[in-house]
Amino acid sequence: MVKEIIGGIRTIRLQKNIPTKETLQLEIVGKHMEAFNPVITKLCNISSIANVNEKSAGAVSFLVRTTEYAVPLGNMINVEEELARLAEELTYQQGFLASVLKKLCNESFVSKAPAQVIEMERKKQADAESKIKSLEESIAALKNNVDLLTPLNTNTMKHTRRTFFKQGLAGALLIGAATRGNAILPDPVTPKARKAMNPFHLGMAGYTFVHFDLDTTLKTLQRLDIHYLCIKDFHLPLDSTEAQIRAFHDTCAAHQVTGYAVGPIYMKSEEEIDRGFEYAKRVGVKLVVGVPNYELLPYVDKKVKEYDFHYAIHLHGPDIELYPDATDVWENTKELDPRIGMCLDIGHDLRNGCDPVVDLKKYHTRVFDIHIKDVTDASKAGVGIEIGRGKIDFPAFIKALREVNYTGMCSLEYEKDMQDPFVGIAESIGYFKAISDLEL
């Protein structure tokens, strides 16, 4: 439920073009768990939360189940634009309700459909009716209080959609991607002092940027205040020359980014293992994230001893037979050199029916890298989604990281909207950083 509340407030910010640095007030009409308030306040920059019998005039609201959450906007919105948006949403909801009622009024449908289907349609009806009521009240309040809501003036409020995207973090990232770095980006926001001390570091998995060049990747990391990158071969090919490797490191350093590992690299032969280890040596890192065939593990053991590297096997969930979860990696490496372990991909671990919090505690001595992500379901059907919106319990996971004193990287591997991932990346990093700040 708290994820829906946070998502609703963030949606209001985006729709109304309100920068995240501006505090908002939150009004609640109905039942609400006050235990959620510290997280909501932290993640949404809320100055006050109040239970009220009726929302303020001109407040924009959303429903979570039967509870209405409202954000008073005062003069932060353009009244005409807001009325147009509400009218458009009202028309949609009315059309949706009509389609649901058409089904429920169809005797043939009602007599043949399973009871759970009828129940679902009635829930859709109730939800649509609640939303229509809320929209109508918002429209009436705006019309009745138009004098209180001065329309935006280009000289006093420049938070139109275009300028907000240019000025805000997500917009800077989007523009930077679209123009390959030609846009002027605002200076990074100075982070607030942490409330909690964490042993781990936040990084980025290179695969997140499979469709983007190194320059776009590094500018994005710089804007997000992330300083560690797991290097993929599409940014630095395995056959790179020494000069190309030096140029790569110089470019990273110019953006205050360090490559901390290479991979994942798939290894199906001894020759490919040799090539991967030699590549890591030339790049100057001592952690290889790899996916070797099971029968090649003894050879990996030999190379780890030879190079004195750590080797983290990337698990892949139910999609491929190799290393579906943390337990499988553990069972196949526990008798090998202790420098052979896993890159714990918490999303894939969950998709294979495992609990990444439990697995971290159980196998932490062999966890050398972590890919953080969220997924929509704890099954093969689960797909990537912004961190904090899916099924993974991140407060519990961060608490476990502290308990086992994990000192490695937690690197975001964002796999949603990969052709245009920047807003989702920013949201995911922001959520993870905020939860990491809390004393859990």
mmCIF file of C-alpha atoms in Angstrom, residues 182-397:
data_model
loop_
_atom_site.group_PDB
_atom_site.id
_atom_site.type_symbol
_atom_site.label_atom_id
_atom_site.label_comp_id
_atom_site.label_asym_id
_atom_site.label_seq_id
_atom_site.Cartn_x
_atom_site.Cartn_y
_atom_site.Cartn_z
ATOM 1 C CA ASN A 182 24.703 18.194 -26.056
ATOM 2 C CA ALA A 183 22.196 19.584 -23.538
ATOM 3 C CA ILE A 184 23.329 21.774 -20.662
ATOM 4 C CA LEU A 185 22.874 19.745 -17.502
ATOM 5 C CA PRO A 186 22.358 21.343 -14.086
ATOM 6 C CA ASP A 187 24.902 20.720 -11.390
ATOM 7 C CA PRO A 188 24.408 17.571 -9.304
ATOM 8 C CA VAL A 189 22.419 18.045 -6.124
ATOM 9 C CA THR A 190 24.565 17.872 -3.022
ATOM 10 C CA PRO A 191 23.353 14.833 -1.057
ATOM 11 C CA LYS A 192 22.088 15.312 2.470
ATOM 12 C CA ALA A 193 23.958 13.832 5.397
ATOM 13 C CA ARG A 194 23.155 10.182 5.818
ATOM 14 C CA LYS A 195 21.080 9.035 8.746
ATOM 15 C CA ALA A 196 22.501 5.534 8.557
ATOM 16 C CA MET A 197 25.961 4.132 7.891
ATOM 17 C CA ASN A 198 26.167 1.436 5.247
ATOM 18 C CA PRO A 199 29.065 -0.919 4.542
ATOM 19 C CA PHE A 200 28.143 -1.339 0.856
ATOM 20 C CA HIS A 201 28.598 0.962 -2.147
ATOM 21 C CA LEU A 202 26.096 1.882 -4.842
ATOM 22 C CA GLY A 203 27.105 1.237 -8.433
ATOM 23 C CA MET A 204 25.706 0.609 -11.881
ATOM 24 C CA ALA A 205 25.679 -2.541 -13.984
ATOM 25 C CA GLY A 206 26.853 -1.702 -17.470
ATOM 26 C CA TYR A 207 24.110 -3.792 -19.077
ATOM 27 C CA THR A 208 21.616 -1.100 -18.034
ATOM 28 C CA PHE A 209 23.036 0.997 -20.885
ATOM 29 C CA VAL A 210 23.249 -1.675 -23.574
ATOM 30 C CA HIS A 211 21.617 0.725 -26.074
ATOM 31 C CA PHE A 212 23.729 3.763 -25.173
ATOM 32 C CA ASP A 213 27.315 4.826 -25.654
ATOM 33 C CA LEU A 214 29.886 5.337 -22.934
ATOM 34 C CA ASP A 215 29.518 9.120 -22.902
ATOM 35 C CA THR A 216 25.771 8.931 -22.216
ATOM 36 C CA THR A 217 26.361 6.249 -19.587
ATOM 37 C CA LEU A 218 28.952 8.270 -17.690
ATOM 38 C CA LYS A 219 26.992 11.519 -17.814
ATOM 39 C CA THR A 220 24.008 9.691 -16.376
ATOM 40 C CA LEU A 221 26.094 8.226 -13.546
ATOM 41 C CA GLN A 222 27.567 11.633 -12.817
ATOM 42 C CA ARG A 223 24.113 13.208 -12.575
ATOM 43 C CA LEU A 224 23.011 10.421 -10.226
ATOM 44 C CA ASP A 225 26.123 10.797 -8.049
ATOM 45 C CA ILE A 226 27.161 7.190 -8.737
ATOM 46 C CA HIS A 227 30.878 6.509 -8.990
ATOM 47 C CA TYR A 228 31.232 2.787 -9.782
ATOM 48 C CA LEU A 229 30.526 0.918 -13.018
ATOM 49 C CA CYS A 230 30.644 -2.783 -13.843
ATOM 50 C CA ILE A 231 32.195 -2.717 -17.308
ATOM 51 C CA LYS A 232 30.450 -4.431 -20.225
ATOM 52 C CA ASP A 233 32.269 -5.335 -23.411
ATOM 53 C CA PHE A 234 30.046 -3.117 -25.598
ATOM 54 C CA HIS A 235 31.654 -0.147 -23.809
ATOM 55 C CA LEU A 236 35.151 -1.655 -23.713
ATOM 56 C CA PRO A 237 35.576 -4.604 -26.098
ATOM 57 C CA LEU A 238 37.492 -7.688 -24.968
ATOM 58 C CA ASP A 239 40.099 -7.101 -27.685
ATOM 59 C CA SER A 240 40.736 -3.469 -26.730
ATOM 60 C CA THR A 241 44.292 -2.228 -27.069
ATOM 61 C CA GLU A 242 46.240 -0.803 -24.152
ATOM 62 C CA ALA A 243 45.703 2.672 -25.580
ATOM 63 C CA GLN A 244 41.934 2.112 -25.781
ATOM 64 C CA ILE A 245 41.866 0.877 -22.184
ATOM 65 C CA ARG A 246 43.789 3.942 -20.992
ATOM 66 C CA ALA A 247 41.387 6.203 -22.892
ATOM 67 C CA PHE A 248 38.426 4.390 -21.323
ATOM 68 C CA HIS A 249 39.776 4.915 -17.798
ATOM 69 C CA ASP A 250 40.590 8.566 -18.535
ATOM 70 C CA THR A 251 37.028 9.161 -19.740
ATOM 71 C CA CYS A 252 35.622 7.475 -16.644
ATOM 72 C CA ALA A 253 37.865 9.504 -14.362
ATOM 73 C CA ALA A 254 36.704 12.720 -16.005
ATOM 74 C CA HIS A 255 33.188 11.827 -14.844
ATOM 75 C CA GLN A 256 34.394 10.661 -11.402
ATOM 76 C CA VAL A 257 33.534 7.039 -12.230
ATOM 77 C CA THR A 258 35.671 3.943 -11.583
ATOM 78 C CA GLY A 259 35.254 0.614 -13.336
ATOM 79 C CA TYR A 260 35.234 -1.923 -10.503
ATOM 80 C CA ALA A 261 34.656 -5.190 -12.399
ATOM 81 C CA VAL A 262 34.081 -6.643 -15.861
ATOM 82 C CA GLY A 263 31.103 -8.647 -17.018
ATOM 83 C CA PRO A 264 28.939 -10.532 -17.053
ATOM 84 C CA ILE A 265 30.987 -12.521 -19.546
ATOM 85 C CA TYR A 266 29.644 -15.839 -20.844
ATOM 86 C CA MET A 267 32.346 -18.508 -20.968
ATOM 87 C CA LYS A 268 31.716 -21.748 -22.834
ATOM 88 C CA SER A 269 35.291 -22.952 -23.281
ATOM 89 C CA GLU A 270 38.686 -22.804 -21.610
ATOM 90 C CA GLU A 271 39.797 -20.376 -24.286
ATOM 91 C CA GLU A 272 36.981 -17.990 -23.421
ATOM 92 C CA ILE A 273 37.883 -18.252 -19.739
ATOM 93 C CA ASP A 274 41.516 -17.454 -20.552
ATOM 94 C CA ARG A 275 40.412 -14.480 -22.613
ATOM 95 C CA GLY A 276 38.122 -13.174 -19.868
ATOM 96 C CA PHE A 277 40.761 -13.348 -17.139
ATOM 97 C CA GLU A 278 43.400 -11.741 -19.326
ATOM 98 C CA TYR A 279 40.923 -9.000 -20.263
ATOM 99 C CA ALA A 280 40.268 -8.249 -16.590
ATOM 100 C CA LYS A 281 44.004 -8.134 -15.925
ATOM 101 C CA ARG A 282 44.608 -5.662 -18.751
ATOM 102 C CA VAL A 283 41.645 -3.518 -17.647
ATOM 103 C CA GLY A 284 43.084 -3.471 -14.134
ATOM 104 C CA VAL A 285 40.226 -4.984 -12.097
ATOM 105 C CA LYS A 286 40.298 -8.006 -9.825
ATOM 106 C CA LEU A 287 36.652 -9.039 -10.038
ATOM 107 C CA VAL A 288 35.241 -10.984 -12.971
ATOM 108 C CA VAL A 289 31.488 -11.430 -13.245
ATOM 109 C CA GLY A 290 31.089 -14.524 -15.366
ATOM 110 C CA VAL A 291 28.778 -17.291 -16.505
ATOM 111 C CA PRO A 292 30.868 -20.428 -17.135
ATOM 112 C CA ASN A 293 29.446 -23.780 -18.134
ATOM 113 C CA TYR A 294 29.214 -26.103 -15.129
ATOM 114 C CA GLU A 295 31.888 -28.463 -16.463
ATOM 115 C CA LEU A 296 34.351 -25.561 -16.682
ATOM 116 C CA LEU A 297 34.242 -24.682 -12.979
ATOM 117 C CA PRO A 298 37.427 -26.659 -12.166
ATOM 118 C CA TYR A 299 39.218 -24.602 -14.797
ATOM 119 C CA VAL A 300 37.814 -21.371 -13.323
ATOM 120 C CA ASP A 301 39.162 -22.559 -9.971
ATOM 121 C CA LYS A 302 42.594 -22.933 -11.561
ATOM 122 C CA LYS A 303 42.518 -19.448 -13.094
ATOM 123 C CA VAL A 304 41.359 -17.807 -9.843
ATOM 124 C CA LYS A 305 44.390 -19.248 -8.115
ATOM 125 C CA GLU A 306 46.649 -18.178 -10.951
ATOM 126 C CA TYR A 307 45.425 -14.578 -11.159
ATOM 127 C CA ASP A 308 44.365 -14.065 -7.522
ATOM 128 C CA PHE A 309 41.011 -12.692 -8.728
ATOM 129 C CA HIS A 310 37.520 -12.999 -7.324
ATOM 130 C CA TYR A 311 35.035 -14.612 -9.673
ATOM 131 C CA ALA A 312 31.313 -13.852 -9.255
ATOM 132 C CA ILE A 313 28.917 -16.141 -11.116
ATOM 133 C CA HIS A 314 25.891 -14.226 -12.317
ATOM 134 C CA LEU A 315 22.650 -16.085 -11.610
ATOM 135 C CA HIS A 316 19.856 -15.844 -14.173
ATOM 136 C CA GLY A 317 16.583 -17.029 -12.665
ATOM 137 C CA PRO A 318 14.316 -19.438 -14.541
ATOM 138 C CA ASP A 319 15.167 -18.131 -18.018
ATOM 139 C CA ILE A 320 18.198 -20.345 -18.649
ATOM 140 C CA GLU A 321 19.373 -23.605 -17.132
ATOM 141 C CA LEU A 322 22.713 -22.236 -15.950
ATOM 142 C CA TYR A 323 22.708 -20.944 -12.352
ATOM 143 C CA PRO A 324 19.001 -20.159 -11.834
ATOM 144 C CA ASP A 325 19.402 -18.962 -8.242
ATOM 145 C CA ALA A 326 21.813 -18.364 -5.361
ATOM 146 C CA THR A 327 21.467 -21.881 -3.975
ATOM 147 C CA ASP A 328 22.522 -23.378 -7.298
ATOM 148 C CA VAL A 329 25.648 -21.210 -7.408
ATOM 149 C CA TRP A 330 26.456 -22.109 -3.805
ATOM 150 C CA GLU A 331 26.057 -25.831 -4.348
ATOM 151 C CA ASN A 332 28.334 -25.737 -7.372
ATOM 152 C CA THR A 333 31.066 -23.587 -5.833
ATOM 153 C CA LYS A 334 31.165 -24.364 -2.101
ATOM 154 C CA GLU A 335 34.006 -26.897 -2.533
ATOM 155 C CA LEU A 336 36.017 -24.635 -4.828
ATOM 156 C CA ASP A 337 38.424 -21.810 -4.040
ATOM 157 C CA PRO A 338 36.720 -19.332 -1.655
ATOM 158 C CA ARG A 339 37.324 -16.560 -4.174
ATOM 159 C CA ILE A 340 34.698 -18.159 -6.444
ATOM 160 C CA GLY A 341 31.202 -17.048 -5.513
ATOM 161 C CA MET A 342 28.250 -15.211 -6.963
ATOM 162 C CA CYS A 343 26.873 -12.004 -8.318
ATOM 163 C CA LEU A 344 23.558 -12.099 -6.461
ATOM 164 C CA ASP A 345 20.936 -10.827 -8.889
ATOM 165 C CA ILE A 346 18.099 -10.311 -6.437
ATOM 166 C CA GLY A 347 15.421 -9.981 -9.106
ATOM 167 C CA HIS A 348 16.303 -13.244 -10.839
ATOM 168 C CA ASP A 349 16.677 -14.974 -7.482
ATOM 169 C CA LEU A 350 13.114 -13.976 -6.576
ATOM 170 C CA ARG A 351 11.812 -14.970 -10.008
ATOM 171 C CA ASN A 352 13.092 -18.480 -9.366
ATOM 172 C CA GLY A 353 11.007 -18.716 -6.201
ATOM 173 C CA CYS A 354 13.761 -17.783 -3.745
ATOM 174 C CA ASP A 355 13.986 -15.085 -1.095
ATOM 175 C CA PRO A 356 16.998 -12.819 -1.801
ATOM 176 C CA VAL A 357 17.044 -11.599 1.818
ATOM 177 C CA VAL A 358 17.312 -15.156 3.120
ATOM 178 C CA ASP A 359 19.849 -16.096 0.449
ATOM 179 C CA LEU A 360 22.049 -13.099 1.220
ATOM 180 C CA LYS A 361 22.184 -14.088 4.884
ATOM 181 C CA LYS A 362 22.794 -17.731 4.052
ATOM 182 C CA TYR A 363 25.464 -17.321 1.367
ATOM 183 C CA HIS A 364 27.001 -13.921 2.135
ATOM 184 C CA THR A 365 30.537 -15.318 2.407
ATOM 185 C CA ARG A 366 30.361 -16.069 -1.312
ATOM 186 C CA VAL A 367 28.545 -12.941 -2.452
ATOM 187 C CA PHE A 368 31.078 -10.740 -4.249
ATOM 188 C CA ASP A 369 28.738 -8.535 -6.277
ATOM 189 C CA ILE A 370 25.023 -7.718 -6.187
ATOM 190 C CA HIS A 371 22.715 -6.619 -8.974
ATOM 191 C CA ILE A 372 19.780 -4.730 -7.510
ATOM 192 C CA LYS A 373 16.481 -4.540 -9.376
ATOM 193 C CA ASP A 374 12.800 -5.024 -8.709
ATOM 194 C CA VAL A 375 10.348 -7.367 -10.428
ATOM 195 C CA THR A 376 6.582 -7.566 -10.708
ATOM 196 C CA ASP A 377 6.188 -11.163 -9.526
ATOM 197 C CA ALA A 378 8.042 -13.930 -7.687
ATOM 198 C CA SER A 379 7.825 -16.229 -10.692
ATOM 199 C CA LYS A 380 9.088 -16.564 -14.248
ATOM 200 C CA ALA A 381 6.276 -14.212 -15.261
ATOM 201 C CA GLY A 382 7.881 -11.391 -13.254
ATOM 202 C CA VAL A 383 9.428 -8.581 -15.274
ATOM 203 C CA GLY A 384 11.576 -5.606 -14.399
ATOM 204 C CA ILE A 385 10.032 -2.531 -12.785
ATOM 205 C CA GLU A 386 11.237 0.565 -10.937
ATOM 206 C CA ILE A 387 12.782 -0.259 -7.564
ATOM 207 C CA GLY A 388 10.182 0.112 -4.846
ATOM 208 C CA ARG A 389 7.219 -0.718 -7.091
ATOM 209 C CA GLY A 390 7.700 -4.491 -7.237
ATOM 210 C CA LYS A 391 7.817 -7.506 -4.946
ATOM 211 C CA ILE A 392 11.248 -7.178 -3.336
ATOM 212 C CA ASP A 393 11.353 -6.000 0.285
ATOM 213 C CA PHE A 394 14.172 -3.467 -0.004
ATOM 214 C CA PRO A 395 14.095 -2.259 3.623
ATOM 215 C CA ALA A 396 14.602 -5.875 4.723
ATOM 216 C CA PHE A 397 17.304 -6.395 2.102
#
